């Protein structure tokens, strides 16, 4: 059975967003073009940034999603990641707090796309 292997995030400026994600996640793009950039994650799964024609999608509902970074370790690992990203000047949407699944926080990218950090399940 086929499984999803790419998650596409619609952005305003793919190269600018790629620089943001490269810095935030300390990884280099696998493929770059003026409007489409991909990052290889793990297990053959990619994260794609596309400044394509999202406005031309018919019947597209509201997009509510998050990019999530799951970290190993105790709650202090989540707090350390928050402090590191805060020092880089990210925009904080939700400060570290305890949720039903553990310690978490949320920041946003330049387009307002949410990026959550949470513990590995």
PDB file of N, CA and C in Angstrom, residues 5-111:
ATOM      1  N   UNK A   5       4.768  10.409   1.326  1.00  0.00           N
ATOM      2  CA  UNK A   5       6.214  10.588   1.461  1.00  0.00           C
ATOM      3  C   UNK A   5       6.655  12.027   1.279  1.00  0.00           C
ATOM      4  N   UNK A   6       5.702  12.962   1.159  1.00  0.00           N
ATOM      5  CA  UNK A   6       6.055  14.375   1.075  1.00  0.00           C
ATOM      6  C   UNK A   6       4.937  15.206   1.686  1.00  0.00           C
ATOM      7  N   UNK A   7       5.336  16.159   2.504  1.00  0.00           N
ATOM      8  CA  UNK A   7       4.404  17.101   3.090  1.00  0.00           C
ATOM      9  C   UNK A   7       4.728  18.464   2.507  1.00  0.00           C
ATOM     10  N   UNK A   8       3.733  19.101   1.882  1.00  0.00           N
ATOM     11  CA  UNK A   8       3.937  20.380   1.208  1.00  0.00           C
ATOM     12  C   UNK A   8       3.369  21.493   2.073  1.00  0.00           C
ATOM     13  N   UNK A   9       4.192  22.520   2.286  1.00  0.00           N
ATOM     14  CA  UNK A   9       3.792  23.701   3.037  1.00  0.00           C
ATOM     15  C   UNK A   9       3.793  24.868   2.058  1.00  0.00           C
ATOM     16  N   UNK A  10       2.657  25.548   1.928  1.00  0.00           N
ATOM     17  CA  UNK A  10       2.556  26.694   1.038  1.00  0.00           C
ATOM     18  C   UNK A  10       3.167  27.926   1.714  1.00  0.00           C
ATOM     19  N   UNK A  11       4.088  28.573   1.019  1.00  0.00           N
ATOM     20  CA  UNK A  11       4.790  29.733   1.549  1.00  0.00           C
ATOM     21  C   UNK A  11       4.755  30.862   0.520  1.00  0.00           C
ATOM     22  N   UNK A  12       5.065  32.055   0.952  1.00  0.00           N
ATOM     23  CA  UNK A  12       5.085  33.214   0.070  1.00  0.00           C
ATOM     24  C   UNK A  12       6.342  33.254  -0.781  1.00  0.00           C
ATOM     25  N   UNK A  13       7.477  32.945  -0.170  1.00  0.00           N
ATOM     26  CA  UNK A  13       8.783  33.038  -0.832  1.00  0.00           C
ATOM     27  C   UNK A  13       9.577  31.782  -0.476  1.00  0.00           C
ATOM     28  N   UNK A  14       9.616  30.812  -1.385  1.00  0.00           N
ATOM     29  CA  UNK A  14      10.255  29.520  -1.092  1.00  0.00           C
ATOM     30  C   UNK A  14      11.725  29.658  -0.692  1.00  0.00           C
ATOM     31  N   UNK A  15      12.559  30.434  -1.406  1.00  0.00           N
ATOM     32  CA  UNK A  15      13.957  30.552  -0.986  1.00  0.00           C
ATOM     33  C   UNK A  15      14.115  31.181   0.407  1.00  0.00           C
ATOM     34  N   UNK A  16      13.317  32.207   0.711  1.00  0.00           N
ATOM     35  CA  UNK A  16      13.399  32.830   2.039  1.00  0.00           C
ATOM     36  C   UNK A  16      12.951  31.852   3.116  1.00  0.00           C
ATOM     37  N   UNK A  17      11.877  31.128   2.854  1.00  0.00           N
ATOM     38  CA  UNK A  17      11.407  30.132   3.822  1.00  0.00           C
ATOM     39  C   UNK A  17      12.427  29.018   3.986  1.00  0.00           C
ATOM     40  N   UNK A  18      13.084  28.643   2.903  1.00  0.00           N
ATOM     41  CA  UNK A  18      14.118  27.600   2.972  1.00  0.00           C
ATOM     42  C   UNK A  18      15.260  28.044   3.873  1.00  0.00           C
ATOM     43  N   UNK A  19      15.638  29.303   3.786  1.00  0.00           N
ATOM     44  CA  UNK A  19      16.701  29.806   4.682  1.00  0.00           C
ATOM     45  C   UNK A  19      16.251  29.723   6.139  1.00  0.00           C
ATOM     46  N   UNK A  20      14.991  30.087   6.405  1.00  0.00           N
ATOM     47  CA  UNK A  20      14.449  30.015   7.757  1.00  0.00           C
ATOM     48  C   UNK A  20      14.490  28.577   8.276  1.00  0.00           C
ATOM     49  N   UNK A  21      13.962  27.628   7.502  1.00  0.00           N
ATOM     50  CA  UNK A  21      13.922  26.231   7.938  1.00  0.00           C
ATOM     51  C   UNK A  21      15.324  25.633   8.013  1.00  0.00           C
ATOM     52  N   UNK A  22      16.201  26.006   7.097  1.00  0.00           N
ATOM     53  CA  UNK A  22      17.592  25.518   7.153  1.00  0.00           C
ATOM     54  C   UNK A  22      18.246  25.914   8.462  1.00  0.00           C
ATOM     55  N   UNK A  23      18.052  27.174   8.838  1.00  0.00           N
ATOM     56  CA  UNK A  23      18.638  27.667  10.085  1.00  0.00           C
ATOM     57  C   UNK A  23      17.979  27.027  11.300  1.00  0.00           C
ATOM     58  N   UNK A  24      16.660  26.960  11.289  1.00  0.00           N
ATOM     59  CA  UNK A  24      15.927  26.446  12.435  1.00  0.00           C
ATOM     60  C   UNK A  24      16.234  24.977  12.698  1.00  0.00           C
ATOM     61  N   UNK A  25      16.248  24.163  11.648  1.00  0.00           N
ATOM     62  CA  UNK A  25      16.441  22.719  11.796  1.00  0.00           C
ATOM     63  C   UNK A  25      17.853  22.258  11.483  1.00  0.00           C
ATOM     64  N   UNK A  26      18.740  23.201  11.161  1.00  0.00           N
ATOM     65  CA  UNK A  26      20.144  22.890  10.863  1.00  0.00           C
ATOM     66  C   UNK A  26      20.251  21.780   9.805  1.00  0.00           C
ATOM     67  N   UNK A  27      19.597  22.040   8.659  1.00  0.00           N
ATOM     68  CA  UNK A  27      19.658  21.079   7.560  1.00  0.00           C
ATOM     69  C   UNK A  27      19.671  21.842   6.241  1.00  0.00           C
ATOM     70  N   UNK A  28      20.211  21.206   5.232  1.00  0.00           N
ATOM     71  CA  UNK A  28      20.311  21.827   3.911  1.00  0.00           C
ATOM     72  C   UNK A  28      19.215  21.283   2.999  1.00  0.00           C
ATOM     73  N   UNK A  29      18.736  22.102   2.078  1.00  0.00           N
ATOM     74  CA  UNK A  29      17.746  21.614   1.118  1.00  0.00           C
ATOM     75  C   UNK A  29      18.311  20.487   0.254  1.00  0.00           C
ATOM     76  N   UNK A  30      17.440  19.591  -0.126  1.00  0.00           N
ATOM     77  CA  UNK A  30      17.795  18.502  -1.029  1.00  0.00           C
ATOM     78  C   UNK A  30      17.605  18.949  -2.477  1.00  0.00           C
ATOM     79  N   UNK A  31      16.598  19.787  -2.718  1.00  0.00           N
ATOM     80  CA  UNK A  31      16.291  20.291  -4.048  1.00  0.00           C
ATOM     81  C   UNK A  31      15.859  21.744  -3.904  1.00  0.00           C
ATOM     82  N   UNK A  32      16.333  22.608  -4.821  1.00  0.00           N
ATOM     83  CA  UNK A  32      15.970  24.014  -4.775  1.00  0.00           C
ATOM     84  C   UNK A  32      15.632  24.532  -6.163  1.00  0.00           C
ATOM     85  N   UNK A  33      14.518  25.236  -6.244  1.00  0.00           N
ATOM     86  CA  UNK A  33      14.164  25.991  -7.437  1.00  0.00           C
ATOM     87  C   UNK A  33      13.560  27.297  -6.930  1.00  0.00           C
ATOM     88  N   UNK A  34      13.298  28.247  -7.806  1.00  0.00           N
ATOM     89  CA  UNK A  34      12.788  29.536  -7.328  1.00  0.00           C
ATOM     90  C   UNK A  34      11.476  29.471  -6.555  1.00  0.00           C
ATOM     91  N   UNK A  35      10.636  28.439  -6.807  1.00  0.00           N
ATOM     92  CA  UNK A  35       9.345  28.385  -6.127  1.00  0.00           C
ATOM     93  C   UNK A  35       9.077  27.084  -5.405  1.00  0.00           C
ATOM     94  N   UNK A  36      10.059  26.181  -5.372  1.00  0.00           N
ATOM     95  CA  UNK A  36       9.847  24.871  -4.749  1.00  0.00           C
ATOM     96  C   UNK A  36      11.164  24.374  -4.169  1.00  0.00           C
ATOM     97  N   UNK A  37      11.160  24.097  -2.880  1.00  0.00           N
ATOM     98  CA  UNK A  37      12.371  23.638  -2.182  1.00  0.00           C
ATOM     99  C   UNK A  37      11.985  22.440  -1.330  1.00  0.00           C
ATOM    100  N   UNK A  38      12.805  21.386  -1.351  1.00  0.00           N
ATOM    101  CA  UNK A  38      12.524  20.224  -0.519  1.00  0.00           C
ATOM    102  C   UNK A  38      13.680  19.952   0.441  1.00  0.00           C
ATOM    103  N   UNK A  39      13.311  19.406   1.576  1.00  0.00           N
ATOM    104  CA  UNK A  39      14.257  18.937   2.583  1.00  0.00           C
ATOM    105  C   UNK A  39      13.985  17.458   2.796  1.00  0.00           C
ATOM    106  N   UNK A  40      15.022  16.650   2.754  1.00  0.00           N
ATOM    107  CA  UNK A  40      14.856  15.234   3.058  1.00  0.00           C
ATOM    108  C   UNK A  40      14.818  15.085   4.568  1.00  0.00           C
ATOM    109  N   UNK A  41      13.765  14.473   5.046  1.00  0.00           N
ATOM    110  CA  UNK A  41      13.653  14.245   6.480  1.00  0.00           C
ATOM    111  C   UNK A  41      14.243  12.865   6.756  1.00  0.00           C
ATOM    112  N   UNK A  42      13.485  11.936   7.259  1.00  0.00           N
ATOM    113  CA  UNK A  42      14.022  10.599   7.457  1.00  0.00           C
ATOM    114  C   UNK A  42      13.080   9.584   6.838  1.00  0.00           C
ATOM    115  N   UNK A  43      13.610   8.422   6.567  1.00  0.00           N
ATOM    116  CA  UNK A  43      12.793   7.347   6.027  1.00  0.00           C
ATOM    117  C   UNK A  43      12.191   7.646   4.669  1.00  0.00           C
ATOM    118  N   UNK A  44      12.862   8.477   3.864  1.00  0.00           N
ATOM    119  CA  UNK A  44      12.359   8.786   2.537  1.00  0.00           C
ATOM    120  C   UNK A  44      11.202   9.762   2.513  1.00  0.00           C
ATOM    121  N   UNK A  45      11.001  10.498   3.588  1.00  0.00           N
ATOM    122  CA  UNK A  45       9.937  11.489   3.667  1.00  0.00           C
ATOM    123  C   UNK A  45      10.548  12.876   3.499  1.00  0.00           C
ATOM    124  N   UNK A  46       9.888  13.713   2.693  1.00  0.00           N
ATOM    125  CA  UNK A  46      10.367  15.072   2.432  1.00  0.00           C
ATOM    126  C   UNK A  46       9.404  16.121   2.976  1.00  0.00           C
ATOM    127  N   UNK A  47       9.971  17.270   3.315  1.00  0.00           N
ATOM    128  CA  UNK A  47       9.216  18.472   3.617  1.00  0.00           C
ATOM    129  C   UNK A  47       9.443  19.403   2.436  1.00  0.00           C
ATOM    130  N   UNK A  48       8.376  19.848   1.793  1.00  0.00           N
ATOM    131  CA  UNK A  48       8.495  20.732   0.635  1.00  0.00           C
ATOM    132  C   UNK A  48       7.912  22.097   0.968  1.00  0.00           C
ATOM    133  N   UNK A  49       8.585  23.132   0.503  1.00  0.00           N
ATOM    134  CA  UNK A  49       8.114  24.511   0.626  1.00  0.00           C
ATOM    135  C   UNK A  49       7.770  24.970  -0.781  1.00  0.00           C
ATOM    136  N   UNK A  50       6.524  25.390  -0.996  1.00  0.00           N
ATOM    137  CA  UNK A  50       6.082  25.726  -2.335  1.00  0.00           C
ATOM    138  C   UNK A  50       5.404  27.092  -2.358  1.00  0.00           C
ATOM    139  N   UNK A  51       5.946  27.968  -3.161  1.00  0.00           N
ATOM    140  CA  UNK A  51       5.286  29.258  -3.379  1.00  0.00           C
ATOM    141  C   UNK A  51       4.575  29.188  -4.726  1.00  0.00           C
ATOM    142  N   UNK A  52       3.817  28.111  -4.880  1.00  0.00           N
ATOM    143  CA  UNK A  52       3.115  27.837  -6.128  1.00  0.00           C
ATOM    144  C   UNK A  52       1.737  28.437  -6.156  1.00  0.00           C
ATOM    145  N   UNK A  53       0.842  27.735  -6.739  1.00  0.00           N
ATOM    146  CA  UNK A  53      -0.485  28.250  -7.024  1.00  0.00           C
ATOM    147  C   UNK A  53      -1.534  27.759  -6.037  1.00  0.00           C
ATOM    148  N   UNK A  54      -1.286  27.890  -4.766  1.00  0.00           N
ATOM    149  CA  UNK A  54      -2.249  27.426  -3.761  1.00  0.00           C
ATOM    150  C   UNK A  54      -3.577  28.148  -3.892  1.00  0.00           C
ATOM    151  N   UNK A  55      -3.536  29.389  -4.362  1.00  0.00           N
ATOM    152  CA  UNK A  55      -4.768  30.161  -4.513  1.00  0.00           C
ATOM    153  C   UNK A  55      -5.635  29.652  -5.667  1.00  0.00           C
ATOM    154  N   UNK A  56      -5.078  28.783  -6.502  1.00  0.00           N
ATOM    155  CA  UNK A  56      -5.825  28.264  -7.640  1.00  0.00           C
ATOM    156  C   UNK A  56      -6.461  26.898  -7.358  1.00  0.00           C
ATOM    157  N   UNK A  57      -6.289  26.380  -6.170  1.00  0.00           N
ATOM    158  CA  UNK A  57      -6.887  25.093  -5.823  1.00  0.00           C
ATOM    159  C   UNK A  57      -8.384  25.273  -5.593  1.00  0.00           C
ATOM    160  N   UNK A  58      -9.188  24.560  -6.366  1.00  0.00           N
ATOM    161  CA  UNK A  58     -10.628  24.636  -6.178  1.00  0.00           C
ATOM    162  C   UNK A  58     -11.033  23.796  -4.967  1.00  0.00           C
ATOM    163  N   UNK A  59     -12.016  24.275  -4.262  1.00  0.00           N
ATOM    164  CA  UNK A  59     -12.580  23.552  -3.121  1.00  0.00           C
ATOM    165  C   UNK A  59     -11.559  23.320  -2.013  1.00  0.00           C
ATOM    166  N   UNK A  60     -10.563  24.156  -1.944  1.00  0.00           N
ATOM    167  CA  UNK A  60      -9.566  24.013  -0.882  1.00  0.00           C
ATOM    168  C   UNK A  60     -10.138  24.628   0.391  1.00  0.00           C
ATOM    169  N   UNK A  61     -10.251  23.823   1.414  1.00  0.00           N
ATOM    170  CA  UNK A  61     -10.751  24.315   2.692  1.00  0.00           C
ATOM    171  C   UNK A  61      -9.667  25.070   3.440  1.00  0.00           C
ATOM    172  N   UNK A  62     -10.019  25.529   4.594  1.00  0.00           N
ATOM    173  CA  UNK A  62      -9.042  26.215   5.432  1.00  0.00           C
ATOM    174  C   UNK A  62      -7.904  25.254   5.763  1.00  0.00           C
ATOM    175  N   UNK A  63      -6.710  25.749   5.699  1.00  0.00           N
ATOM    176  CA  UNK A  63      -5.549  24.909   6.002  1.00  0.00           C
ATOM    177  C   UNK A  63      -5.119  25.175   7.436  1.00  0.00           C
ATOM    178  N   UNK A  64      -5.240  24.171   8.259  1.00  0.00           N
ATOM    179  CA  UNK A  64      -4.778  24.258   9.629  1.00  0.00           C
ATOM    180  C   UNK A  64      -3.899  23.049   9.878  1.00  0.00           C
ATOM    181  N   UNK A  65      -2.616  23.292   9.996  1.00  0.00           N
ATOM    182  CA  UNK A  65      -1.660  22.208  10.189  1.00  0.00           C
ATOM    183  C   UNK A  65      -0.454  22.764  10.935  1.00  0.00           C
ATOM    184  N   UNK A  66       0.376  21.878  11.390  1.00  0.00           N
ATOM    185  CA  UNK A  66       1.614  22.260  12.055  1.00  0.00           C
ATOM    186  C   UNK A  66       2.739  21.388  11.532  1.00  0.00           C
ATOM    187  N   UNK A  67       3.911  21.950  11.502  1.00  0.00           N
ATOM    188  CA  UNK A  67       5.127  21.158  11.340  1.00  0.00           C
ATOM    189  C   UNK A  67       5.532  20.825  12.764  1.00  0.00           C
ATOM    190  N   UNK A  68       5.856  19.576  13.044  1.00  0.00           N
ATOM    191  CA  UNK A  68       6.171  19.197  14.417  1.00  0.00           C
ATOM    192  C   UNK A  68       7.554  18.568  14.505  1.00  0.00           C
ATOM    193  N   UNK A  69       8.310  19.004  15.476  1.00  0.00           N
ATOM    194  CA  UNK A  69       9.608  18.433  15.807  1.00  0.00           C
ATOM    195  C   UNK A  69       9.445  17.701  17.127  1.00  0.00           C
ATOM    196  N   UNK A  70       9.547  16.382  17.098  1.00  0.00           N
ATOM    197  CA  UNK A  70       9.462  15.583  18.327  1.00  0.00           C
ATOM    198  C   UNK A  70      10.866  15.316  18.835  1.00  0.00           C
ATOM    199  N   UNK A  71      11.103  15.672  20.091  1.00  0.00           N
ATOM    200  CA  UNK A  71      12.426  15.527  20.693  1.00  0.00           C
ATOM    201  C   UNK A  71      12.452  14.422  21.745  1.00  0.00           C
ATOM    202  N   UNK A  72      13.573  13.698  21.807  1.00  0.00           N
ATOM    203  CA  UNK A  72      13.731  12.734  22.893  1.00  0.00           C
ATOM    204  C   UNK A  72      14.125  13.471  24.174  1.00  0.00           C
ATOM    205  N   UNK A  73      13.977  12.809  25.278  1.00  0.00           N
ATOM    206  CA  UNK A  73      14.432  13.382  26.538  1.00  0.00           C
ATOM    207  C   UNK A  73      13.295  13.846  27.417  1.00  0.00           C
ATOM    208  N   UNK A  74      13.698  14.481  28.504  1.00  0.00           N
ATOM    209  CA  UNK A  74      12.730  14.946  29.489  1.00  0.00           C
ATOM    210  C   UNK A  74      12.205  16.335  29.108  1.00  0.00           C
ATOM    211  N   UNK A  75      11.279  16.880  29.899  1.00  0.00           N
ATOM    212  CA  UNK A  75      10.731  18.209  29.597  1.00  0.00           C
ATOM    213  C   UNK A  75      11.796  19.305  29.483  1.00  0.00           C
ATOM    214  N   UNK A  76      12.904  19.144  30.168  1.00  0.00           N
ATOM    215  CA  UNK A  76      13.972  20.149  30.089  1.00  0.00           C
ATOM    216  C   UNK A  76      14.539  20.241  28.673  1.00  0.00           C
ATOM    217  N   UNK A  77      14.503  19.137  27.911  1.00  0.00           N
ATOM    218  CA  UNK A  77      14.978  19.163  26.524  1.00  0.00           C
ATOM    219  C   UNK A  77      14.101  20.089  25.678  1.00  0.00           C
ATOM    220  N   UNK A  78      12.804  20.084  25.942  1.00  0.00           N
ATOM    221  CA  UNK A  78      11.871  20.966  25.225  1.00  0.00           C
ATOM    222  C   UNK A  78      12.183  22.411  25.584  1.00  0.00           C
ATOM    223  N   UNK A  79      12.398  22.683  26.873  1.00  0.00           N
ATOM    224  CA  UNK A  79      12.714  24.036  27.318  1.00  0.00           C
ATOM    225  C   UNK A  79      14.042  24.528  26.736  1.00  0.00           C
ATOM    226  N   UNK A  80      15.031  23.643  26.638  1.00  0.00           N
ATOM    227  CA  UNK A  80      16.316  24.034  26.043  1.00  0.00           C
ATOM    228  C   UNK A  80      16.150  24.402  24.572  1.00  0.00           C
ATOM    229  N   UNK A  81      15.345  23.613  23.846  1.00  0.00           N
ATOM    230  CA  UNK A  81      15.105  23.926  22.426  1.00  0.00           C
ATOM    231  C   UNK A  81      14.408  25.273  22.288  1.00  0.00           C
ATOM    232  N   UNK A  82      13.459  25.536  23.174  1.00  0.00           N
ATOM    233  CA  UNK A  82      12.765  26.827  23.168  1.00  0.00           C
ATOM    234  C   UNK A  82      13.760  27.972  23.348  1.00  0.00           C
ATOM    235  N   UNK A  83      14.636  27.848  24.314  1.00  0.00           N
ATOM    236  CA  UNK A  83      15.624  28.907  24.572  1.00  0.00           C
ATOM    237  C   UNK A  83      16.552  29.100  23.375  1.00  0.00           C
ATOM    238  N   UNK A  84      16.965  28.011  22.728  1.00  0.00           N
ATOM    239  CA  UNK A  84      17.836  28.117  21.549  1.00  0.00           C
ATOM    240  C   UNK A  84      17.120  28.853  20.417  1.00  0.00           C
ATOM    241  N   UNK A  85      15.873  28.488  20.152  1.00  0.00           N
ATOM    242  CA  UNK A  85      15.137  29.142  19.078  1.00  0.00           C
ATOM    243  C   UNK A  85      14.782  30.581  19.426  1.00  0.00           C
ATOM    244  N   UNK A  86      14.493  30.834  20.690  1.00  0.00           N
ATOM    245  CA  UNK A  86      14.205  32.193  21.135  1.00  0.00           C
ATOM    246  C   UNK A  86      15.417  33.086  20.877  1.00  0.00           C
ATOM    247  N   UNK A  87      16.609  32.575  21.125  1.00  0.00           N
ATOM    248  CA  UNK A  87      17.842  33.323  20.874  1.00  0.00           C
ATOM    249  C   UNK A  87      18.032  33.621  19.386  1.00  0.00           C
ATOM    250  N   UNK A  88      17.430  32.817  18.514  1.00  0.00           N
ATOM    251  CA  UNK A  88      17.504  33.044  17.063  1.00  0.00           C
ATOM    252  C   UNK A  88      16.450  34.044  16.590  1.00  0.00           C
ATOM    253  N   UNK A  89      15.587  34.456  17.496  1.00  0.00           N
ATOM    254  CA  UNK A  89      14.595  35.472  17.160  1.00  0.00           C
ATOM    255  C   UNK A  89      13.305  34.966  16.553  1.00  0.00           C
ATOM    256  N   UNK A  90      12.964  33.695  16.767  1.00  0.00           N
ATOM    257  CA  UNK A  90      11.709  33.179  16.221  1.00  0.00           C
ATOM    258  C   UNK A  90      10.521  33.880  16.876  1.00  0.00           C
ATOM    259  N   UNK A  91       9.414  33.878  16.181  1.00  0.00           N
ATOM    260  CA  UNK A  91       8.177  34.431  16.725  1.00  0.00           C
ATOM    261  C   UNK A  91       7.472  33.337  17.525  1.00  0.00           C
ATOM    262  N   UNK A  92       7.259  33.611  18.787  1.00  0.00           N
ATOM    263  CA  UNK A  92       6.640  32.630  19.684  1.00  0.00           C
ATOM    264  C   UNK A  92       5.123  32.792  19.639  1.00  0.00           C
ATOM    265  N   UNK A  93       4.433  31.684  19.421  1.00  0.00           N
ATOM    266  CA  UNK A  93       2.976  31.666  19.423  1.00  0.00           C
ATOM    267  C   UNK A  93       2.474  31.172  20.782  1.00  0.00           C
ATOM    268  N   UNK A  94       3.163  30.163  21.327  1.00  0.00           N
ATOM    269  CA  UNK A  94       2.770  29.590  22.615  1.00  0.00           C
ATOM    270  C   UNK A  94       4.036  29.180  23.364  1.00  0.00           C
ATOM    271  N   UNK A  95       4.219  29.739  24.523  1.00  0.00           N
ATOM    272  CA  UNK A  95       5.401  29.440  25.341  1.00  0.00           C
ATOM    273  C   UNK A  95       5.348  27.991  25.840  1.00  0.00           C
ATOM    274  N   UNK A  96       6.485  27.472  26.315  1.00  0.00           N
ATOM    275  CA  UNK A  96       6.483  26.100  26.828  1.00  0.00           C
ATOM    276  C   UNK A  96       5.452  25.914  27.945  1.00  0.00           C
ATOM    277  N   UNK A  97       4.750  24.795  27.837  1.00  0.00           N
ATOM    278  CA  UNK A  97       3.735  24.439  28.836  1.00  0.00           C
ATOM    279  C   UNK A  97       3.520  22.930  28.768  1.00  0.00           C
ATOM    280  N   UNK A  98       2.839  22.407  29.751  1.00  0.00           N
ATOM    281  CA  UNK A  98       2.545  20.979  29.789  1.00  0.00           C
ATOM    282  C   UNK A  98       1.167  20.736  29.189  1.00  0.00           C
ATOM    283  N   UNK A  99       1.121  19.862  28.180  1.00  0.00           N
ATOM    284  CA  UNK A  99      -0.129  19.469  27.529  1.00  0.00           C
ATOM    285  C   UNK A  99      -0.391  17.994  27.826  1.00  0.00           C
ATOM    286  N   UNK A 100      -1.468  17.460  27.306  1.00  0.00           N
ATOM    287  CA  UNK A 100      -1.813  16.065  27.585  1.00  0.00           C
ATOM    288  C   UNK A 100      -0.747  15.097  27.090  1.00  0.00           C
ATOM    289  N   UNK A 101       0.026  15.490  26.087  1.00  0.00           N
ATOM    290  CA  UNK A 101       1.073  14.623  25.531  1.00  0.00           C
ATOM    291  C   UNK A 101       2.466  14.990  26.019  1.00  0.00           C
ATOM    292  N   UNK A 102       2.571  15.956  26.930  1.00  0.00           N
ATOM    293  CA  UNK A 102       3.866  16.335  27.492  1.00  0.00           C
ATOM    294  C   UNK A 102       4.191  17.804  27.250  1.00  0.00           C
ATOM    295  N   UNK A 103       5.418  18.162  27.530  1.00  0.00           N
ATOM    296  CA  UNK A 103       5.898  19.538  27.403  1.00  0.00           C
ATOM    297  C   UNK A 103       5.902  19.938  25.928  1.00  0.00           C
ATOM    298  N   UNK A 104       5.486  21.161  25.626  1.00  0.00           N
ATOM    299  CA  UNK A 104       5.391  21.600  24.236  1.00  0.00           C
ATOM    300  C   UNK A 104       5.456  23.112  24.142  1.00  0.00           C
ATOM    301  N   UNK A 105       5.790  23.606  22.951  1.00  0.00           N
ATOM    302  CA  UNK A 105       5.677  25.022  22.635  1.00  0.00           C
ATOM    303  C   UNK A 105       5.462  25.159  21.135  1.00  0.00           C
ATOM    304  N   UNK A 106       5.022  26.352  20.708  1.00  0.00           N
ATOM    305  CA  UNK A 106       4.739  26.592  19.298  1.00  0.00           C
ATOM    306  C   UNK A 106       5.350  27.924  18.881  1.00  0.00           C
ATOM    307  N   UNK A 107       6.031  27.915  17.730  1.00  0.00           N
ATOM    308  CA  UNK A 107       6.540  29.129  17.097  1.00  0.00           C
ATOM    309  C   UNK A 107       5.924  29.186  15.700  1.00  0.00           C
ATOM    310  N   UNK A 108       6.223  30.253  14.954  1.00  0.00           N
ATOM    311  CA  UNK A 108       5.721  30.319  13.590  1.00  0.00           C
ATOM    312  C   UNK A 108       6.819  30.735  12.634  1.00  0.00           C
ATOM    313  N   UNK A 109       6.652  30.315  11.381  1.00  0.00           N
ATOM    314  CA  UNK A 109       7.610  30.702  10.352  1.00  0.00           C
ATOM    315  C   UNK A 109       7.191  32.061   9.777  1.00  0.00           C
ATOM    316  N   UNK A 110       7.927  32.612   8.816  1.00  0.00           N
ATOM    317  CA  UNK A 110       7.587  33.940   8.288  1.00  0.00           C
ATOM    318  C   UNK A 110       6.196  34.045   7.667  1.00  0.00           C
ATOM    319  N   UNK A 111       5.592  32.921   7.263  1.00  0.00           N
ATOM    320  CA  UNK A 111       4.244  32.938   6.698  1.00  0.00           C
ATOM    321  C   UNK A 111       3.171  32.628   7.739  1.00  0.00           C
TER     322      UNK A 111
END
